[in-house]
mmCIF file of C-alpha atoms in Angstrom:
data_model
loop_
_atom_site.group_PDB
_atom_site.id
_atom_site.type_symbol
_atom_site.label_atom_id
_atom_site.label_comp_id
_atom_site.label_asym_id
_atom_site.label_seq_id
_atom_site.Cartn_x
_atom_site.Cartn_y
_atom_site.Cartn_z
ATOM 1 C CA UNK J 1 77.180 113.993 65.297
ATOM 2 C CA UNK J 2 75.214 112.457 68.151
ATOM 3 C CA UNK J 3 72.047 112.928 69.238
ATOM 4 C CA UNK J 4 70.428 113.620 72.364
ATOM 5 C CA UNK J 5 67.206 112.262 72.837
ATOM 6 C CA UNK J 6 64.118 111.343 74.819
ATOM 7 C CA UNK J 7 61.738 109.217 75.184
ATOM 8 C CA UNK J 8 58.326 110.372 76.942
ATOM 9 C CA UNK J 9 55.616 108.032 78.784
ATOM 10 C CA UNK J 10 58.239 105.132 79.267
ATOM 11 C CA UNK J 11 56.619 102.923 81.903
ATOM 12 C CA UNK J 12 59.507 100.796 84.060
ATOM 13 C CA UNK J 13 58.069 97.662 84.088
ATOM 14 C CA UNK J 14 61.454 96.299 86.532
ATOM 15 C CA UNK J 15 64.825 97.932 87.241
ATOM 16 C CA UNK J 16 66.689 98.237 83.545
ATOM 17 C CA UNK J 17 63.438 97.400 81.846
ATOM 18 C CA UNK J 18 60.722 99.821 80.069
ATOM 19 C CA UNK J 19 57.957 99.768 77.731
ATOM 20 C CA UNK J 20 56.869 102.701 75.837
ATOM 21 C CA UNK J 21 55.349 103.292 72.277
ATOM 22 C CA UNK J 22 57.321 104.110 68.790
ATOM 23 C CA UNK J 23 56.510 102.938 65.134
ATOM 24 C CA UNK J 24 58.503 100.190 64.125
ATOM 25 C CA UNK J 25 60.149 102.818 61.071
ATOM 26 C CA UNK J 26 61.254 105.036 63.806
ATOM 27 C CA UNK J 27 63.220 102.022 66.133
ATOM 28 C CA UNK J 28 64.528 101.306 62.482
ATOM 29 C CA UNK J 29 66.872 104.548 62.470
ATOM 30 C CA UNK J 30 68.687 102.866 65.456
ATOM 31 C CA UNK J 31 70.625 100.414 63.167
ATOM 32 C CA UNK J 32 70.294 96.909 61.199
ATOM 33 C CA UNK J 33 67.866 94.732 63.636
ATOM 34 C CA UNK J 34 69.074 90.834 63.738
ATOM 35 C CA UNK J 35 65.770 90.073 63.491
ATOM 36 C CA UNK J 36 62.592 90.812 62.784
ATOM 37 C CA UNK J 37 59.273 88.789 64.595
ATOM 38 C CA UNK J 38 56.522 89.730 66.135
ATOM 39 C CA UNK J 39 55.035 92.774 67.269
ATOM 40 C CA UNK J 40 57.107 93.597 69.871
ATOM 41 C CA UNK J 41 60.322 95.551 69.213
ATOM 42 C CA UNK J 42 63.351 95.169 71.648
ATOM 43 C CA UNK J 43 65.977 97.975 71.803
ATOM 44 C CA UNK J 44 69.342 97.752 74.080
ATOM 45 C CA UNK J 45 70.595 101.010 75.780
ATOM 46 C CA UNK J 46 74.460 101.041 76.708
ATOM 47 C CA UNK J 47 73.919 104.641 78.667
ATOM 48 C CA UNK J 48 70.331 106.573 79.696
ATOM 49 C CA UNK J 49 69.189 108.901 82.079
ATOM 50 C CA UNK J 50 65.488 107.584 83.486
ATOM 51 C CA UNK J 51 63.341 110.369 85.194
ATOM 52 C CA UNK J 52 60.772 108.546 86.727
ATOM 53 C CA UNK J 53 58.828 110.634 87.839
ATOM 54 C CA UNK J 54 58.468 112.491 84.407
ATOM 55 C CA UNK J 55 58.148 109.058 82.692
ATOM 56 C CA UNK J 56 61.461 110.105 80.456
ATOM 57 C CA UNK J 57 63.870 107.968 78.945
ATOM 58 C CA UNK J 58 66.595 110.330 77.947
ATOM 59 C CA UNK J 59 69.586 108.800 75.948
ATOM 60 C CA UNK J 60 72.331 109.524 73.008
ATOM 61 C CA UNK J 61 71.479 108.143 70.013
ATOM 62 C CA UNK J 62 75.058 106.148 69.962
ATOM 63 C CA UNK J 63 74.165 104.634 73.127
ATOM 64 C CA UNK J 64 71.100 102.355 72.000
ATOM 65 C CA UNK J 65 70.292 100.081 69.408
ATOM 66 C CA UNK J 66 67.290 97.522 68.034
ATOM 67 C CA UNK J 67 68.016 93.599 68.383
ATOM 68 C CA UNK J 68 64.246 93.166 67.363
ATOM 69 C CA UNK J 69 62.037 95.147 64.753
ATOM 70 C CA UNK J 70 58.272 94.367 65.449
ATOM 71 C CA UNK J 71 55.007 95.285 63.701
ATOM 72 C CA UNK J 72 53.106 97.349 66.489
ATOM 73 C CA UNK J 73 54.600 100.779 68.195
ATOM 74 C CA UNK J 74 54.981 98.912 71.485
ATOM 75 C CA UNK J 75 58.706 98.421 72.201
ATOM 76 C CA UNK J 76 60.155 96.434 75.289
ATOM 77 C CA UNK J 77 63.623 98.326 76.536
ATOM 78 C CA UNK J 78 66.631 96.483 78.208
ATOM 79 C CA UNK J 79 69.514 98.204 79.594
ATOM 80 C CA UNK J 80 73.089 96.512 78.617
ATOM 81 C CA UNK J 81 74.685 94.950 81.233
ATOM 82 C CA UNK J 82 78.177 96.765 81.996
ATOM 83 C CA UNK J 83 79.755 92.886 81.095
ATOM 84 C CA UNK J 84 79.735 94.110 77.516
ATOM 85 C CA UNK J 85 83.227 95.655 77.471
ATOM 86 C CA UNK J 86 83.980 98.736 74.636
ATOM 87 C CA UNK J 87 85.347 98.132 71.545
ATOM 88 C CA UNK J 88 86.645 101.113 69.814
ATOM 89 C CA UNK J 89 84.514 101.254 66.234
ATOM 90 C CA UNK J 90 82.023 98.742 67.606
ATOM 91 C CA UNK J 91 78.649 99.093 67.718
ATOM 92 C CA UNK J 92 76.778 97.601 70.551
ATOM 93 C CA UNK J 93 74.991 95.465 67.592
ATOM 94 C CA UNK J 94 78.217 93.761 66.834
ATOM 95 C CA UNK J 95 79.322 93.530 70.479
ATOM 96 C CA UNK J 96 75.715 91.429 71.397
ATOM 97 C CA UNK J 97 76.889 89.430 68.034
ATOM 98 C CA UNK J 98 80.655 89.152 69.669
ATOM 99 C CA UNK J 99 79.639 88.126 73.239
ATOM 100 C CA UNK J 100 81.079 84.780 74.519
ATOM 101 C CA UNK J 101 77.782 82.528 75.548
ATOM 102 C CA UNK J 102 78.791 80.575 78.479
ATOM 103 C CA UNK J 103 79.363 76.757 78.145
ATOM 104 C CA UNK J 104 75.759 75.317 79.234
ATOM 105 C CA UNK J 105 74.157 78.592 77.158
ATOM 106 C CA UNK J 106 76.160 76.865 74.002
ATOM 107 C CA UNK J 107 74.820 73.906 75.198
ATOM 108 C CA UNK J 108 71.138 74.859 74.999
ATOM 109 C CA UNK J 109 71.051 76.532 71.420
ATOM 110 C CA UNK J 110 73.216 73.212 69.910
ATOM 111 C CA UNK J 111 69.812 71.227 71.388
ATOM 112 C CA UNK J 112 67.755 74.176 69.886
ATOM 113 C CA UNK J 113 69.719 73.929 66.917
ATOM 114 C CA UNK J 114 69.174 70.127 66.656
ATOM 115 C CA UNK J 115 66.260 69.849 67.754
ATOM 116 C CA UNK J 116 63.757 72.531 66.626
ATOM 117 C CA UNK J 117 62.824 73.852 63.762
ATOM 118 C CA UNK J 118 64.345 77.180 62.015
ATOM 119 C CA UNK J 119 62.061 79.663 63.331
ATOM 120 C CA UNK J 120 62.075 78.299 67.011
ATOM 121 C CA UNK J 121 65.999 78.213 66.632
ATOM 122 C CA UNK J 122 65.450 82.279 66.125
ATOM 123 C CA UNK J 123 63.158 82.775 68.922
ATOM 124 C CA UNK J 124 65.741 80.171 71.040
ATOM 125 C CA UNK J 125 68.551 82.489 70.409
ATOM 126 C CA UNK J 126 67.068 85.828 70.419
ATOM 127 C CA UNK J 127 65.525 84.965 73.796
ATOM 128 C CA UNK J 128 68.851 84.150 75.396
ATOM 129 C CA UNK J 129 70.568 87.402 74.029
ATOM 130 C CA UNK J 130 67.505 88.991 75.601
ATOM 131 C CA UNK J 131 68.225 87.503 78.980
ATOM 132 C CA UNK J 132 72.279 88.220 78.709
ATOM 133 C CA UNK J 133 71.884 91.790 77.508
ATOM 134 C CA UNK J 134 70.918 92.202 81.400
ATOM 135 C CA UNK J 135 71.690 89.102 83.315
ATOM 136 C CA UNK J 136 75.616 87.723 83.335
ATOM 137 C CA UNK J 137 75.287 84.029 83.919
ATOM 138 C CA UNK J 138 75.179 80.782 82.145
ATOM 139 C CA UNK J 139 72.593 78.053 81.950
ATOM 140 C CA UNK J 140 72.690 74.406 83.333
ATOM 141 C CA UNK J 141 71.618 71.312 82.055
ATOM 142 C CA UNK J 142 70.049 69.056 83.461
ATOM 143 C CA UNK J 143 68.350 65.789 83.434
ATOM 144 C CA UNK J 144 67.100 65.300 79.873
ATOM 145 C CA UNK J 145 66.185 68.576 78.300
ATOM 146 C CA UNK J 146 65.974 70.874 81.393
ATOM 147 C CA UNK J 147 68.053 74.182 81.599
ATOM 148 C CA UNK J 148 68.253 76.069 84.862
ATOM 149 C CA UNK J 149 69.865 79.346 85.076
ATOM 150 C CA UNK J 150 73.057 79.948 87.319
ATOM 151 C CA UNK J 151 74.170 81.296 89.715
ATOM 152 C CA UNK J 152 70.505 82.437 90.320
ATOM 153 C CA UNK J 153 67.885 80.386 89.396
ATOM 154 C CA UNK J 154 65.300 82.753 88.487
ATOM 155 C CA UNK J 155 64.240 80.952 85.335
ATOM 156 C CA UNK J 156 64.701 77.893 83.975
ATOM 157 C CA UNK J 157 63.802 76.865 80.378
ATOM 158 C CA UNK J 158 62.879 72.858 78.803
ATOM 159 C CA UNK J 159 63.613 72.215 75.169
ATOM 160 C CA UNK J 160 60.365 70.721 73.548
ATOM 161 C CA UNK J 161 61.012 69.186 70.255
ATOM 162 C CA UNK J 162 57.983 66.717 70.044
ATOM 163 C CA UNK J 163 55.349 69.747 70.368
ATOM 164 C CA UNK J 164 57.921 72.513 68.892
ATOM 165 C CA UNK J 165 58.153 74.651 72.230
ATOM 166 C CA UNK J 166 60.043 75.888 75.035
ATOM 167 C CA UNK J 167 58.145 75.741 78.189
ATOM 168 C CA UNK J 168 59.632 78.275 80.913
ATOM 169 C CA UNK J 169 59.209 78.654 84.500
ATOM 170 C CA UNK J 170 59.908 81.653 86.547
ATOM 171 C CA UNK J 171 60.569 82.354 90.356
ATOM 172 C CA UNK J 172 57.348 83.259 91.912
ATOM 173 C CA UNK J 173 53.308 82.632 92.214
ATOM 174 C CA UNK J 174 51.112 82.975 89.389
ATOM 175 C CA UNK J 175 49.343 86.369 90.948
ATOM 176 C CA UNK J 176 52.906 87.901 90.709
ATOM 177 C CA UNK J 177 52.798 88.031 86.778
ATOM 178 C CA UNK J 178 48.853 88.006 86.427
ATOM 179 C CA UNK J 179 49.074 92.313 85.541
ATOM 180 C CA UNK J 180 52.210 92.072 83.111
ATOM 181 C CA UNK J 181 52.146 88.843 81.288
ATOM 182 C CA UNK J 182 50.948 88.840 77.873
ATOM 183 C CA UNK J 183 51.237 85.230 77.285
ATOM 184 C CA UNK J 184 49.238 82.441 79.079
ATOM 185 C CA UNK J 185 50.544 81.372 82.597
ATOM 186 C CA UNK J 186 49.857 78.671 85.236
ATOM 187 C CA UNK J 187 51.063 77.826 88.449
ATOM 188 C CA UNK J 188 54.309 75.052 88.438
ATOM 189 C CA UNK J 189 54.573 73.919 92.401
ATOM 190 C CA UNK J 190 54.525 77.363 93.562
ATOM 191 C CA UNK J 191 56.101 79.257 90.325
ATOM 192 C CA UNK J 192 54.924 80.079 87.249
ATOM 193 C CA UNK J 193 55.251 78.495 84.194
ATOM 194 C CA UNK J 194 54.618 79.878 80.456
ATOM 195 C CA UNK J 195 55.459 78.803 76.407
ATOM 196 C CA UNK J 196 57.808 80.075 73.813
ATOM 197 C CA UNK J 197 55.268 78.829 70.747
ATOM 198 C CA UNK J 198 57.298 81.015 68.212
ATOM 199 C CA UNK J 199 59.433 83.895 67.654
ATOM 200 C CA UNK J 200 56.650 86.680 68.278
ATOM 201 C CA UNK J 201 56.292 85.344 71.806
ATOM 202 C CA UNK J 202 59.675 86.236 73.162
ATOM 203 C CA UNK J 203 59.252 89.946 73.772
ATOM 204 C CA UNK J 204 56.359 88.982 75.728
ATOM 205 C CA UNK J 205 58.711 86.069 77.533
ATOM 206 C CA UNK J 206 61.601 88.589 78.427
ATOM 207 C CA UNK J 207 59.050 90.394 79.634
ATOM 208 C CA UNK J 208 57.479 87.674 82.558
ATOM 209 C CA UNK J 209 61.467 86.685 83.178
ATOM 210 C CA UNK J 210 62.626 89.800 84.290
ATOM 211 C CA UNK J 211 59.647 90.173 86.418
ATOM 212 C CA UNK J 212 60.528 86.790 87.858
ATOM 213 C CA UNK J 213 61.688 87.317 91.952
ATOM 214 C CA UNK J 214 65.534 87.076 92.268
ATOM 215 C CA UNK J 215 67.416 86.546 94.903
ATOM 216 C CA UNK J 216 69.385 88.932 97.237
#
């Protein structure tokens, strides 16, 4: 039987994106988590109802599930993109598992992959299903290590293997992010550049990207 539920004082931090408190046991009961870093928990909804006003997140408890189990109640929300097509018996856990990455996205985690070590591969990956559960596209390479993203360029991401990172940069001044980032920023000609040190930081990065000021 499904359940209808709701989540009070959910703060929309962008269109599709929320923060709001629950104990990591409770975002447990919302299936098998791929992983589990940092204290940020992410959860995917395929269908909600947001009240804004009332600060409600209302849902069925079929329609979301946890990609990321963290160690504090703080939990970062992202709605599914409607790219994910249906699969009778699925659940959306196995369709984010089934999802084609695009050819420059399967370009970046082979680098990740051969160039970083285990746990930065993790962070790597679960920071690009982060961005694709609600942004259809596909990265570019580019000179070197460089990624940009397509068609928008909103973010663009350079793999560091010497120092172990991933240094980011997102569309738009530093005093843009300065009341939502929870990771250090500085200004990159005009945008805004950050680091993926390890996995706990890429709540916190999902967070400044879909901030970031798109185009259209």
């Amino acid at each position: 039987m499904t359940l209808r539920m709701t989540i009070t004082n959910a703060n929309q931090i962008s269109e599709g994106l929320w923060s709001f408190e629950m104990p990591p046991h409770q975002v447990r009961h919302f299936g098998n988590a791929p992983s589990s870093v940092g204290s940020r928990s992410i959860m995917i909804f395929s269908n909600y109802e947001f009240d804004a006003k009332a600060g409600e997140l209302n849902f069925e408890s079929d329609d979301v599930v946890a990609i990321n189990i963290g160690t504090e109640p703080i939990v970062i929300g992202l709605e599914a993109q409607s790219q994910i097509k249906e699969k009778p018996g699925n659940s959306i856990h196995q369709k984010l598992e089934e999802r084609p990455f695009g050819r420059g996205d399967r370009e970046f985690l082979r680098m990740t992959k051969n160039d970083l070590p285990i746990a930065m591969q993790k962070a790597a990956l679960a920071l690009l299903n982060g961005v694709r559960a609600r942004s259809a596209g596909d990265l570019k390479k580019g000179k070197s290590r460089n990624f940009s993203e397509t068609p928008d360029n909103f973010w663009y991401v350079i793999v560091q293997p010497r120092i172990e990172q991933l240094s980011i940069t997102v569309r738009g001044a530093v005093d843009h992010f300065e009341n939502i980032a929870k990771l250090p920023i500085k200004d990159d000609r005009g945008n805004t550049l950050f680091k993926v040190t390890c996995e706990e930081d890429v709540a916190d990065a999902l967070q400044i990207i879909f901030h970031a000021k798109r185009k259209g």
